[in-house]
Coordinates of C-alpha atoms in Angstrom, one line a residue:
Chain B
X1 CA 1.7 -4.4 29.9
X2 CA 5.1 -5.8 29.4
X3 CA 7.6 -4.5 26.9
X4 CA 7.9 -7.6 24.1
X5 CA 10.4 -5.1 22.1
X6 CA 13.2 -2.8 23.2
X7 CA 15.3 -0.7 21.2
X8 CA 17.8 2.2 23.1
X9 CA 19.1 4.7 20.9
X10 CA 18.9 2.4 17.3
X11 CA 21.3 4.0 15.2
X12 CA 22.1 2.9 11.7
X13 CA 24.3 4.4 8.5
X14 CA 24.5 3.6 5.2
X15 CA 27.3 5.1 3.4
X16 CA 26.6 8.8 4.3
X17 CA 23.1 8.3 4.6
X18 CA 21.8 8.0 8.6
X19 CA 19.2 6.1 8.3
X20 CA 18.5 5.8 11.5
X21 CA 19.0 8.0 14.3
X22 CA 19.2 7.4 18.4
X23 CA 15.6 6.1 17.9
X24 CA 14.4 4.3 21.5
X25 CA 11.1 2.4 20.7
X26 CA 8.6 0.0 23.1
X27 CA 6.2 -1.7 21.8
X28 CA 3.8 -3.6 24.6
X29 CA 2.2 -6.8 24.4
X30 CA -0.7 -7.5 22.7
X31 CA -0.9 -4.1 21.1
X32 CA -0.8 -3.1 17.3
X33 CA 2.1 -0.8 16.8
X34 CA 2.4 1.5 14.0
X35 CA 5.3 2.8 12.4
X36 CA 4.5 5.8 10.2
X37 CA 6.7 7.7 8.1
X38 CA 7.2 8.4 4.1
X39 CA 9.1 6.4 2.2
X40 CA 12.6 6.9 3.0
X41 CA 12.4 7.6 6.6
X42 CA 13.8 4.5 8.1
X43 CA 11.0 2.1 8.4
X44 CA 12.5 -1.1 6.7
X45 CA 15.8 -0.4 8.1
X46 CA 14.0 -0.4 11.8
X47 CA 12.3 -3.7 11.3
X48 CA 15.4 -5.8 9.8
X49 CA 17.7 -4.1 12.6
X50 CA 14.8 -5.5 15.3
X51 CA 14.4 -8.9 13.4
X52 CA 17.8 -9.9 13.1
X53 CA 18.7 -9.2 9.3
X54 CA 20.6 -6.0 9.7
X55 CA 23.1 -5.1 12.7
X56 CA 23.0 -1.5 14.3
X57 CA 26.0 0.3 14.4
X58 CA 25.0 1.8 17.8
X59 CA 22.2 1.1 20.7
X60 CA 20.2 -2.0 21.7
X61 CA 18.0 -4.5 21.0
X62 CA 16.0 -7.5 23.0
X63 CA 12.6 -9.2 21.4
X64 CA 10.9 -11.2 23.2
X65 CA 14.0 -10.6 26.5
X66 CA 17.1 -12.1 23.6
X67 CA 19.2 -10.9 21.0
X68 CA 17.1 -10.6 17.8
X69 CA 19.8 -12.7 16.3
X70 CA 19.1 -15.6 18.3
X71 CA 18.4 -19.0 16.6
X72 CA 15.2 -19.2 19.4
X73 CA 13.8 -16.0 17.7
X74 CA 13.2 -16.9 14.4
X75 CA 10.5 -19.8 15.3
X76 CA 8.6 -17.3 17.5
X77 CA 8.4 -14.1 14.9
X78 CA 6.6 -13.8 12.3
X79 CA 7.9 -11.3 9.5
X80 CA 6.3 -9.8 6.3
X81 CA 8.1 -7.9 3.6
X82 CA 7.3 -6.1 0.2
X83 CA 9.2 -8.8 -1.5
X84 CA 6.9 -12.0 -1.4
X85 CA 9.6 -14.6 -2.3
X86 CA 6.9 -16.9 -3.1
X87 CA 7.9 -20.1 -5.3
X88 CA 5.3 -19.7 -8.4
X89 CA 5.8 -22.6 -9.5
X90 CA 4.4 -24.3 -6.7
X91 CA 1.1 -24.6 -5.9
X92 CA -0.4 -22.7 -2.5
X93 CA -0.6 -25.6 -0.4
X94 CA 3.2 -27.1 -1.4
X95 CA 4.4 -23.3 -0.6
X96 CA 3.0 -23.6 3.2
X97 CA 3.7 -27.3 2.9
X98 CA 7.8 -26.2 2.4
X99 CA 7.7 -24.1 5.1
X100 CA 5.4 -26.2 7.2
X101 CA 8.5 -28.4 7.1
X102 CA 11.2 -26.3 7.6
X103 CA 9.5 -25.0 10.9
X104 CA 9.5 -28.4 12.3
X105 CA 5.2 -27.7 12.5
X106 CA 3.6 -31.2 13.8
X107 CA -0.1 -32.2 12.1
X108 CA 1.2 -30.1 9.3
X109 CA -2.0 -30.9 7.5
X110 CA -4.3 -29.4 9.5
X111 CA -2.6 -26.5 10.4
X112 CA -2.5 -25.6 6.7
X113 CA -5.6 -26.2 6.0
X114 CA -7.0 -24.3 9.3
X115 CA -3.9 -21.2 8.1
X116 CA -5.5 -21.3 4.3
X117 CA -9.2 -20.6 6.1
X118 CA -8.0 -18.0 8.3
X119 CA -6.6 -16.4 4.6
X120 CA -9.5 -17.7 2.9
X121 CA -7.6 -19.0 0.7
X122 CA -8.8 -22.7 1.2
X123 CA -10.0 -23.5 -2.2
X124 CA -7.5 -22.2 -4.0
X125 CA -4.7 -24.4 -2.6
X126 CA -4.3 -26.7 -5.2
X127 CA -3.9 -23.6 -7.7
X128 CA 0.2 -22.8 -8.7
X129 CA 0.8 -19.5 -7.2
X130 CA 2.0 -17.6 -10.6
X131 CA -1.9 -18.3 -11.5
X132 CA -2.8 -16.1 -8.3
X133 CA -3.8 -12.6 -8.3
X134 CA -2.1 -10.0 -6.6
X135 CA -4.2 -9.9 -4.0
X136 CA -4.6 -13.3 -3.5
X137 CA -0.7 -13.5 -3.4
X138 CA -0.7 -11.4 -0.5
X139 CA -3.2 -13.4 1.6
X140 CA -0.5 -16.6 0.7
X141 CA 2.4 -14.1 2.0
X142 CA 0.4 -13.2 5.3
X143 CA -0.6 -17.3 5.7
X144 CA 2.9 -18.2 5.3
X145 CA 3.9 -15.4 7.9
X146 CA 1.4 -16.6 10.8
X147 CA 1.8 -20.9 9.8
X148 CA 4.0 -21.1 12.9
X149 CA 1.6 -19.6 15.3
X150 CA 4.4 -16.2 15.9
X151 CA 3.3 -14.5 19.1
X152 CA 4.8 -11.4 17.5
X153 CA 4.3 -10.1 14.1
X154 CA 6.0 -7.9 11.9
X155 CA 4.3 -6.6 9.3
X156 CA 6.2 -4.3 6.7
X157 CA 3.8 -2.3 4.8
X158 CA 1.0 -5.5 4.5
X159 CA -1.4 -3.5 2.1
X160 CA 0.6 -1.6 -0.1
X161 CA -0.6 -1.5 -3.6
X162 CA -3.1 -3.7 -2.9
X163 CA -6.8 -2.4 -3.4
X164 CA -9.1 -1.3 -1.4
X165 CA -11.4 -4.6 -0.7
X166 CA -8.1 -6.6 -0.6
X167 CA -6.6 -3.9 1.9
X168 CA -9.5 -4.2 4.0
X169 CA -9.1 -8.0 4.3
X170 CA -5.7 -7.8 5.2
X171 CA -6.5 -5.2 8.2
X172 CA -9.6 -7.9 9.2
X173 CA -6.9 -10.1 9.7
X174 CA -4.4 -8.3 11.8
X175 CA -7.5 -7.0 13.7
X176 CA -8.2 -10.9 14.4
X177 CA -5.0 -12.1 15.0
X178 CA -4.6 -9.2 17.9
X179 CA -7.6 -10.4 19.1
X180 CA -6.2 -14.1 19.5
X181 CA -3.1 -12.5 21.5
X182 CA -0.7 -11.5 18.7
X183 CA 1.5 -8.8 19.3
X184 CA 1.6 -6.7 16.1
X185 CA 4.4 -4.2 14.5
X186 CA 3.7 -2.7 11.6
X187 CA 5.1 0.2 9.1
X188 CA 2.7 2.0 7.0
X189 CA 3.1 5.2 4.8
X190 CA -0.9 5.5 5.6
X191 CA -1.5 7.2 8.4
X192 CA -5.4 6.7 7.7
X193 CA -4.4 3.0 8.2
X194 CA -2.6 3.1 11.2
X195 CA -5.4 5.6 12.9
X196 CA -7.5 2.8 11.8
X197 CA -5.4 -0.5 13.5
X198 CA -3.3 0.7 15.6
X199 CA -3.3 0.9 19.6
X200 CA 0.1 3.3 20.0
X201 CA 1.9 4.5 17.1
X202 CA 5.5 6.7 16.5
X203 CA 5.8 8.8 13.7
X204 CA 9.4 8.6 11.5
X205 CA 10.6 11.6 9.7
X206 CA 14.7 10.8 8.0
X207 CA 15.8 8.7 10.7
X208 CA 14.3 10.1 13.6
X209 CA 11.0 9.3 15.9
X210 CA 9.6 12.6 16.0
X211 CA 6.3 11.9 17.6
X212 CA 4.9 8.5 19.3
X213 CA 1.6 7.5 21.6
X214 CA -2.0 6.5 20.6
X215 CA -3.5 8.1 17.8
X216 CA -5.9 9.9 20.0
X217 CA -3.4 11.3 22.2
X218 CA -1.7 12.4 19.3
X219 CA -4.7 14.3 17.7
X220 CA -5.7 15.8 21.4
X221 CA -1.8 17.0 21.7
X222 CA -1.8 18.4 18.3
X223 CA -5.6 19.4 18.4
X224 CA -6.4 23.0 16.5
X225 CA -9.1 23.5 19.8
X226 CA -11.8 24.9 18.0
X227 CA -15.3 23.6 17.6
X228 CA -17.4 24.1 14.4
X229 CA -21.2 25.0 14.6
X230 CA -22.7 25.0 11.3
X231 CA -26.5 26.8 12.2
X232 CA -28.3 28.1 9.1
X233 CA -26.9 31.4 8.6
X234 CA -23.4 29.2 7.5
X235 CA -20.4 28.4 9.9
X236 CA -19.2 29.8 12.4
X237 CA -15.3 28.7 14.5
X238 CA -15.0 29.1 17.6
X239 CA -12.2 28.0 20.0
X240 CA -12.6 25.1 22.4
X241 CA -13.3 26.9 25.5
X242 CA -16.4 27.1 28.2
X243 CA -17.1 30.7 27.9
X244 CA -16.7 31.4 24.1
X245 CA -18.7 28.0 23.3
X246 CA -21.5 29.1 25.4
X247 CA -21.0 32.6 24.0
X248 CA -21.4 31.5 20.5
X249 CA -23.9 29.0 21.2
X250 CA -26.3 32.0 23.2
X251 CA -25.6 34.1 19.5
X252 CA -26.4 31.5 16.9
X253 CA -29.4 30.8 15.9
X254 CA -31.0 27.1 15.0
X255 CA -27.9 24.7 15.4
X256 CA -27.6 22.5 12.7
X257 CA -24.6 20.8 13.4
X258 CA -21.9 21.5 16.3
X259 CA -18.6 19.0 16.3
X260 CA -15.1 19.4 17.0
X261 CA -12.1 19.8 14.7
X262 CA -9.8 17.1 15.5
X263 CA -6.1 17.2 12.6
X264 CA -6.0 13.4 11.1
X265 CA -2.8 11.8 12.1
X266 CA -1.8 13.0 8.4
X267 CA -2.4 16.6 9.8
X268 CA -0.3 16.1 12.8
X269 CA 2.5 14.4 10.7
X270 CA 2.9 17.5 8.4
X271 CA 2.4 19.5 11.2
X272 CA 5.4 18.0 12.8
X273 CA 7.9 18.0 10.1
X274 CA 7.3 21.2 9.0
X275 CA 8.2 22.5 12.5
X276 CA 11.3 20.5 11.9
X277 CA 12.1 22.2 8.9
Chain U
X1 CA 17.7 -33.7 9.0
X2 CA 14.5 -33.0 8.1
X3 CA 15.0 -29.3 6.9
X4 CA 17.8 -30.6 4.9
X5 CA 15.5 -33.7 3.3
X6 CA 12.6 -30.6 3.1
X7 CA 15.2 -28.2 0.9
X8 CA 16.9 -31.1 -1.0
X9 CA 13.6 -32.1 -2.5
X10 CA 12.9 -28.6 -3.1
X11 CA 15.8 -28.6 -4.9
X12 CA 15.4 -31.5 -6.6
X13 CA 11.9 -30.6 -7.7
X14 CA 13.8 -27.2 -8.7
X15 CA 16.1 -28.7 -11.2
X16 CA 12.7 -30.6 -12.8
X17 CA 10.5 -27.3 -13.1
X18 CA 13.3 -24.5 -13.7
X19 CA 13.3 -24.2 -17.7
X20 CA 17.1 -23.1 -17.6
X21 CA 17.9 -25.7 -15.2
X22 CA 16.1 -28.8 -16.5
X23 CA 17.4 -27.6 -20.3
X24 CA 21.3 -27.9 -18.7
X25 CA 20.4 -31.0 -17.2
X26 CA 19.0 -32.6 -20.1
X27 CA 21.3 -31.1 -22.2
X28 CA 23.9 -34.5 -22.0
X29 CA 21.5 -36.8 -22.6
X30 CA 19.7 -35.1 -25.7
X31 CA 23.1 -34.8 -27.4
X32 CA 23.5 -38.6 -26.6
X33 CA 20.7 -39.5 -28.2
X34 CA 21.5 -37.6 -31.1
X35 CA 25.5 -38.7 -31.1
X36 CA 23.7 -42.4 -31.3
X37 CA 21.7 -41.8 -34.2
X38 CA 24.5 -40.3 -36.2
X39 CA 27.6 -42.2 -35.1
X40 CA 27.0 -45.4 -32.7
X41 CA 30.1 -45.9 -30.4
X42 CA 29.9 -46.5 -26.9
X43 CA 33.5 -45.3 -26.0
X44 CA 33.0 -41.7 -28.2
X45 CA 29.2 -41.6 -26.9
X46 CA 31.0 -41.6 -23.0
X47 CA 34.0 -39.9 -23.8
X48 CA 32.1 -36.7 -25.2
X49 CA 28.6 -36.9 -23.1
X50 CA 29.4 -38.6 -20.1
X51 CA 32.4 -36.4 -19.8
X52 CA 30.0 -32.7 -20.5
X53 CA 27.4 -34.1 -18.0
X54 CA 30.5 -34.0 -15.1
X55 CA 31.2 -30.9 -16.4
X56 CA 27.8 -28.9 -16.4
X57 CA 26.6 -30.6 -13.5
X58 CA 29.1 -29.0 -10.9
X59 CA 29.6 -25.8 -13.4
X60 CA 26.4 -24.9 -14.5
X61 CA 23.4 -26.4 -12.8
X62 CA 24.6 -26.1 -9.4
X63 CA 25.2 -21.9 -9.7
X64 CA 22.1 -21.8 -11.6
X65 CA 20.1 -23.6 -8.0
X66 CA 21.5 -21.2 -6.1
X67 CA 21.3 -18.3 -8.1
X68 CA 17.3 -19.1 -8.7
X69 CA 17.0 -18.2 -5.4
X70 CA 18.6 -14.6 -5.9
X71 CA 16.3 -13.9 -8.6
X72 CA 13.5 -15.1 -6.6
X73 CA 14.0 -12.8 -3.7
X74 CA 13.6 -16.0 -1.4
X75 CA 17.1 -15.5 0.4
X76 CA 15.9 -13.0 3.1
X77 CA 12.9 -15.4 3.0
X78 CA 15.2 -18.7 4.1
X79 CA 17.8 -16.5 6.3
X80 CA 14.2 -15.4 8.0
X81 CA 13.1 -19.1 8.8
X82 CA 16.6 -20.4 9.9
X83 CA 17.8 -21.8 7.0
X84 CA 21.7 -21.1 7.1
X85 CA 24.2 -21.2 4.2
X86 CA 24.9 -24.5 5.1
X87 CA 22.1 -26.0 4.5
X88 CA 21.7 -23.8 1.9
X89 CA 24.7 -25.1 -0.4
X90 CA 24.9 -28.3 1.1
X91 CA 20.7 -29.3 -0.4
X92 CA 21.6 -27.8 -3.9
X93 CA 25.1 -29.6 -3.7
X94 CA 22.8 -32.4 -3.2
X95 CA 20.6 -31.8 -5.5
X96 CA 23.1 -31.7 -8.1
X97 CA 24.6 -35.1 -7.1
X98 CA 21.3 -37.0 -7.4
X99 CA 20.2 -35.7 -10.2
X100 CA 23.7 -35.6 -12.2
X101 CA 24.2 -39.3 -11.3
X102 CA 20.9 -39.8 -12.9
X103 CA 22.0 -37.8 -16.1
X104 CA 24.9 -40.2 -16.1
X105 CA 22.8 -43.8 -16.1
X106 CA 20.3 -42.2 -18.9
X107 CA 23.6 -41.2 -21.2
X108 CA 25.4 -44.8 -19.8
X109 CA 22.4 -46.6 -21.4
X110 CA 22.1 -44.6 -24.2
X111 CA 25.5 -44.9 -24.9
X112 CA 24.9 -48.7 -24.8
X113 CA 28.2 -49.7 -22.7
X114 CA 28.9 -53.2 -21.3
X115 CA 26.6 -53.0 -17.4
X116 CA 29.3 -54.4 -15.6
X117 CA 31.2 -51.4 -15.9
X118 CA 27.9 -49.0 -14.6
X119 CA 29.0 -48.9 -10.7
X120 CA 32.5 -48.0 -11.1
X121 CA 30.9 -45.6 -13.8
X122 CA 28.8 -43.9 -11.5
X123 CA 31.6 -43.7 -9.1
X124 CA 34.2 -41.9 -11.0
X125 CA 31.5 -39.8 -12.1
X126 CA 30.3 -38.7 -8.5
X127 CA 34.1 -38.2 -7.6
X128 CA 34.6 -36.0 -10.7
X129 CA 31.6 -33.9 -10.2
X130 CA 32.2 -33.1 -6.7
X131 CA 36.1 -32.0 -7.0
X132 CA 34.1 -29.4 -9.1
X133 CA 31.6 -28.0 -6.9
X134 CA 33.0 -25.6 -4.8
X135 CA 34.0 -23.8 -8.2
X136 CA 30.0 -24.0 -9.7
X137 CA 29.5 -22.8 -5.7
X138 CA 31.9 -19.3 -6.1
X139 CA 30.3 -19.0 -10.0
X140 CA 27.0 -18.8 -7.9
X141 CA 28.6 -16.4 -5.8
X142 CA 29.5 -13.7 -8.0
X143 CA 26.5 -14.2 -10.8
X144 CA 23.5 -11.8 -10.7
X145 CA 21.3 -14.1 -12.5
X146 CA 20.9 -17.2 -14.2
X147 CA 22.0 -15.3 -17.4
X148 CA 25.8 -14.1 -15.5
X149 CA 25.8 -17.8 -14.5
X150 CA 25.7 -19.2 -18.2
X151 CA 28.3 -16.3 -19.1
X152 CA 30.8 -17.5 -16.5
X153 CA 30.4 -21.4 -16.7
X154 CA 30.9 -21.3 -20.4
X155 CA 34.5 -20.3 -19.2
X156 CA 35.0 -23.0 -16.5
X157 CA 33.8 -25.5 -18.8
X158 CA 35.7 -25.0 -21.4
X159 CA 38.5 -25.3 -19.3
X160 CA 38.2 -28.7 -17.6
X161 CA 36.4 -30.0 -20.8
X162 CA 38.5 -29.6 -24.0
X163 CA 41.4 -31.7 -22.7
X164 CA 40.1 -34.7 -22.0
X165 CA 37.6 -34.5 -25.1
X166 CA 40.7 -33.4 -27.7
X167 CA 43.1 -35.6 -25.6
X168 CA 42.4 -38.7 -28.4
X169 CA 43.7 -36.1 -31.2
X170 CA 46.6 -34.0 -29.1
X171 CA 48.9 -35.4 -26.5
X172 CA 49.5 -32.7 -25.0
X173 CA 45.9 -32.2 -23.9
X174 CA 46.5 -36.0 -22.8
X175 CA 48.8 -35.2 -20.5
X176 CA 46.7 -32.2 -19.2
X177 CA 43.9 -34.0 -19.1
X178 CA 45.6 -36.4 -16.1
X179 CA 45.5 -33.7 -14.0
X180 CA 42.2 -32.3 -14.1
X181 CA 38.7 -34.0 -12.5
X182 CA 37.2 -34.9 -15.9
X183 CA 40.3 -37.0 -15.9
X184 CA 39.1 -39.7 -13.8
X185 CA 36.3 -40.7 -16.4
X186 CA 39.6 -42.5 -18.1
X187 CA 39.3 -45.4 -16.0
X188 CA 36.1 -46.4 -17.0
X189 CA 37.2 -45.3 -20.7
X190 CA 40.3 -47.6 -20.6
X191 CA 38.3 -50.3 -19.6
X192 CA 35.6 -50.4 -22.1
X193 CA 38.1 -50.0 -25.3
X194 CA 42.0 -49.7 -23.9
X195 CA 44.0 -47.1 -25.7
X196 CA 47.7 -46.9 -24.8
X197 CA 48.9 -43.8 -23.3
X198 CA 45.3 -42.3 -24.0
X199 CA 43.8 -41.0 -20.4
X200 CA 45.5 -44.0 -18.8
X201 CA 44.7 -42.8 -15.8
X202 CA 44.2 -45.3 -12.1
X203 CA 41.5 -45.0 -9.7
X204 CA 44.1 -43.8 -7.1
X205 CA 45.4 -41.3 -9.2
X206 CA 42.1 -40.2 -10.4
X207 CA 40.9 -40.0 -7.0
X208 CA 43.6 -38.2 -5.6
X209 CA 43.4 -35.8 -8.4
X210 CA 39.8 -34.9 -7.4
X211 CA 40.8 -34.8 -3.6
X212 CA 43.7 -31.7 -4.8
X213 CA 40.2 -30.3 -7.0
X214 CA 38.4 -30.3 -4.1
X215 CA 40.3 -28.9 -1.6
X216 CA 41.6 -26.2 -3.5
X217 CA 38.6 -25.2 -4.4
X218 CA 37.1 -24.9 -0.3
X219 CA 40.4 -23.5 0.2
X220 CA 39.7 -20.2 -2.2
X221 CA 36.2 -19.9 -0.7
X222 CA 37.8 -19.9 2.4
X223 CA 40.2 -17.3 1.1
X224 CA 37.0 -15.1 -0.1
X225 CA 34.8 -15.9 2.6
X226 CA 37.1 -13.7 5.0
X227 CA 36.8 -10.6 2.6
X228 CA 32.9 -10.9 2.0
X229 CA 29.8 -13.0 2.7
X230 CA 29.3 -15.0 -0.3
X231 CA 25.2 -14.5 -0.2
X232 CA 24.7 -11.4 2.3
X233 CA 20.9 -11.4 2.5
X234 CA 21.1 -15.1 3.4
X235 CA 23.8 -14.6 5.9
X236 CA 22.6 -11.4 7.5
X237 CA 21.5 -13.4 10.2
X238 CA 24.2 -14.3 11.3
X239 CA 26.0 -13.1 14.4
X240 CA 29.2 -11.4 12.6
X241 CA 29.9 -8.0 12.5

């Protein structure tokens, strides 16, 4: 797969604060890449540096082969922030209608509409926006983030403080839009999240990228090798080899239940920067 | 073109819909109305109304447009979908021009003045709001919010709009009053009631005088522009280090 995003050695300070630390990233196309970390570690720094709001004071980036900063860019991005900037006096349609226009989008019209289905938000576009719940706010903020068809998406923290049913359609849609050929970067504080939705992630702890690769290969790397079997005299751990499995297994009684202990990306996180402290 | 025509009727449709905004904007014309109940005269009517709505247009509702967007979080929005601070200022400016000139035929015609006099009208009152608007523009620079706006265009107002008001009571503001933007609105004034040596002012000098306004006032955002970005989320974008 070919690299749609390159950054070499991305470092970035504010004041005496390093935000940002010789981080190298990749992300392929046609992936979901998450960016994990708490808040603090450098995650909304990262994205503006690779979407052309913020310039680097060291390394080097190219989306999509240019210069984030190029004009060319901008119409083939798509980018989601915390702050919705969403005019609440207008109604949902005339906020997709305003940017419809500044885009230069042709049958305007239908795009909206078939944008405010993909959102289901279809029959709520004559409503003004302040009238919109949260959630409902967030859908408009993801529709006006995708109305010009952006190959490449980046989405900074899309479900926070959003509830659970909300959340989940917000992750139905990234997973659909990846399906359709959207290449998807995304920063999350929830690791559960990102082990959900994502195909490769890198983990950020103050500035640094500490850890990065799929979540599987991450919980195999950082795997405690030991498998559980729960028979009816209780539970029993036993480490993840041939000879002391079949050992334990030739011992135990009726096996109830035998499964292996894989750490959550959480786990490895923690596991991580605590060896770093 | 058409981003600009998309942000100049946003704009437009702002200045409508914003209660600070549309209160400033209707703010000349309601104290017409009530200046005609209490004391009909179309010369006072223009000389006090006409004369506030060049003022507040330029000075008031122009920062207020673009500091709406700073309280709206919408700058890093714009900067994101290629709207520079061109267009940015340059849609509000224009804003402000359509809907001032506006302002200006509802207080002309509730001022009751001869009709004949309504194009030149409109014309010094364009000229004398745009001298002003690169000063509303560097109010809209350095106000937080719409409140800091109201704070600092109570100052600039004062400033280019007590001469020419007192200038029928005080000579000396008379004289002051030649040199300033709101000055210009004299040659309409002189024409619908003549008053020796009150705000004789020409249409070349007038002119001129708004030309110097203007310039001066590009000039010091020139001046400031090369020590800091005037809206740094919207110009982030831009290729300067």
């Amino acid at each position: 797969m070919t690299n749609i995003v390159k950054a070499d050695q991305l470092t970035k300070t504010f004041g005496n604060v390093k935000a940002l630390d010789h981080c190298d990233l990749e992300i392929k196309k046609g992936e979901i890449f998450g960016y994990l970390g708490p808040s603090g570690a450098g995650k909304t720094t990262t994205i503006k540096l690779l979407t052309g709001q913020l310039h680097s004071d060291s390394g080097e980036v190219t989306v999509l082969g240019k210069d984030p900063f190029s004009p060319d860019i901008k119409k083939k991005i798509g980018i989601m922030s915390d702050m919705s900037g969403l005019y609440e006096k207008m109604t949902v349609y005339e906020n997709l209608d305003l940017f419809a226009d500044i885009y230069g989008i042709r049958d305007k019209k239908e795009k909206i509409r078939r944008t405010l289905e993909a959102v289901e938000l279809l029959d709520a576009a004559k409503k003004k926006v302040e009238k919109l719940s949260r959630g409902m706010k967030q859908r408009l903020v993801f529709a006006r983030t995708i109305l010009h068809d952006p190959g490449l998406l980046f989405l900074d923290e899309p479900t926070a403080n959003l509830d659970p049913a909300t959340a989940d359609e917000i992750r139905d849609l990234i997973r659909r839009l990846n399906r359709e050929g959207a290449t998807v970067f995304l920063t999350t504080h929830n690791m559960e999240e990102a082990d959900e939705l994502c195909h490769r992630v890198a983990l950020l702890n103050k500035g640094s990228i500490v850890e990065s690769g799929s979540p599987e290969e991450l919980k195999l790397k950082y795997s405690h090798k030991r498998v559980v079997i729960t028979t009816k005299e209780g539970k029993r751990e036993v480490p993840l080899e041939r000879e002391a499995l079949l050992e334990s297994l030739g011992q135990a009684g009726e096996v109830l239940i035998i499964h292996s202990e894989e750490p959550s990306l959480r786990d490895v996180f923690l596991t991580l920067t605590k060896e770093e402290q | 073109m058409k981003k600009m025509w998309t942000l100049l009727k946003k704009d437009i449709w702002t200045s409508f819909t914003d209660k600070t905004i549309l209160l400033m904007v209707l703010t000349p014309a309601i104290l017409a109305l009530i200046f005609r109940v209490v004391y009909f005269d179309p010369w006072m009517l223009l000389l006090t109304m006409a004369l506030f709505n060049i003022v507040l247009v330029p000075l008031t509702d122009y920062p207020l447009l673009l500091v709406e967007e700073k309280e709206r979080d919408t700058l890093s929005l714009l900067s994101r979908s290629g709207v520079s601070l061109a267009y940015f200022a340059l849609s509000k400016a224009g804003a402000c021009l359509v809907v001032g000139e506006l302002m200006a035929v509802v207080v002309f015609l509730i001022a009751g003045a001869d009709m004949s006099l309504l194009p030149e009208y409109l014309l010094v009152h364009l000229a004398g709001v745009t001298a002003l608007l690169p000063w509303g523009f560097l109010t809209g620079v350095y106000a937080k919010d719409q409140n800091s706006v109201n704070v600092y265009a109570a100052v600039s107002v004062v400033a280019v709009y007590v001469a020419p008001v007192f200038s029928y009571w005080n000579v000396a503001f008379g004289r002051l009053a030649e040199f300033l933007p709101t000055g210009i609105l004299g040659v309409v004034l002189k024409k619908l009631q003549p008053m020796e040596g009150f705000m004789d002012v020409s249409l070349v000098w007038g002119g001129a005088v708004c030309a110097v306004w203007f310039l001066a006032g590009i000039a010091s955002l020139f001046v400031i522009r090369k020590k800091r970005p005037f809206f740094p989320t919207l110009e982030a974008g831009t290729r300067q280090r």
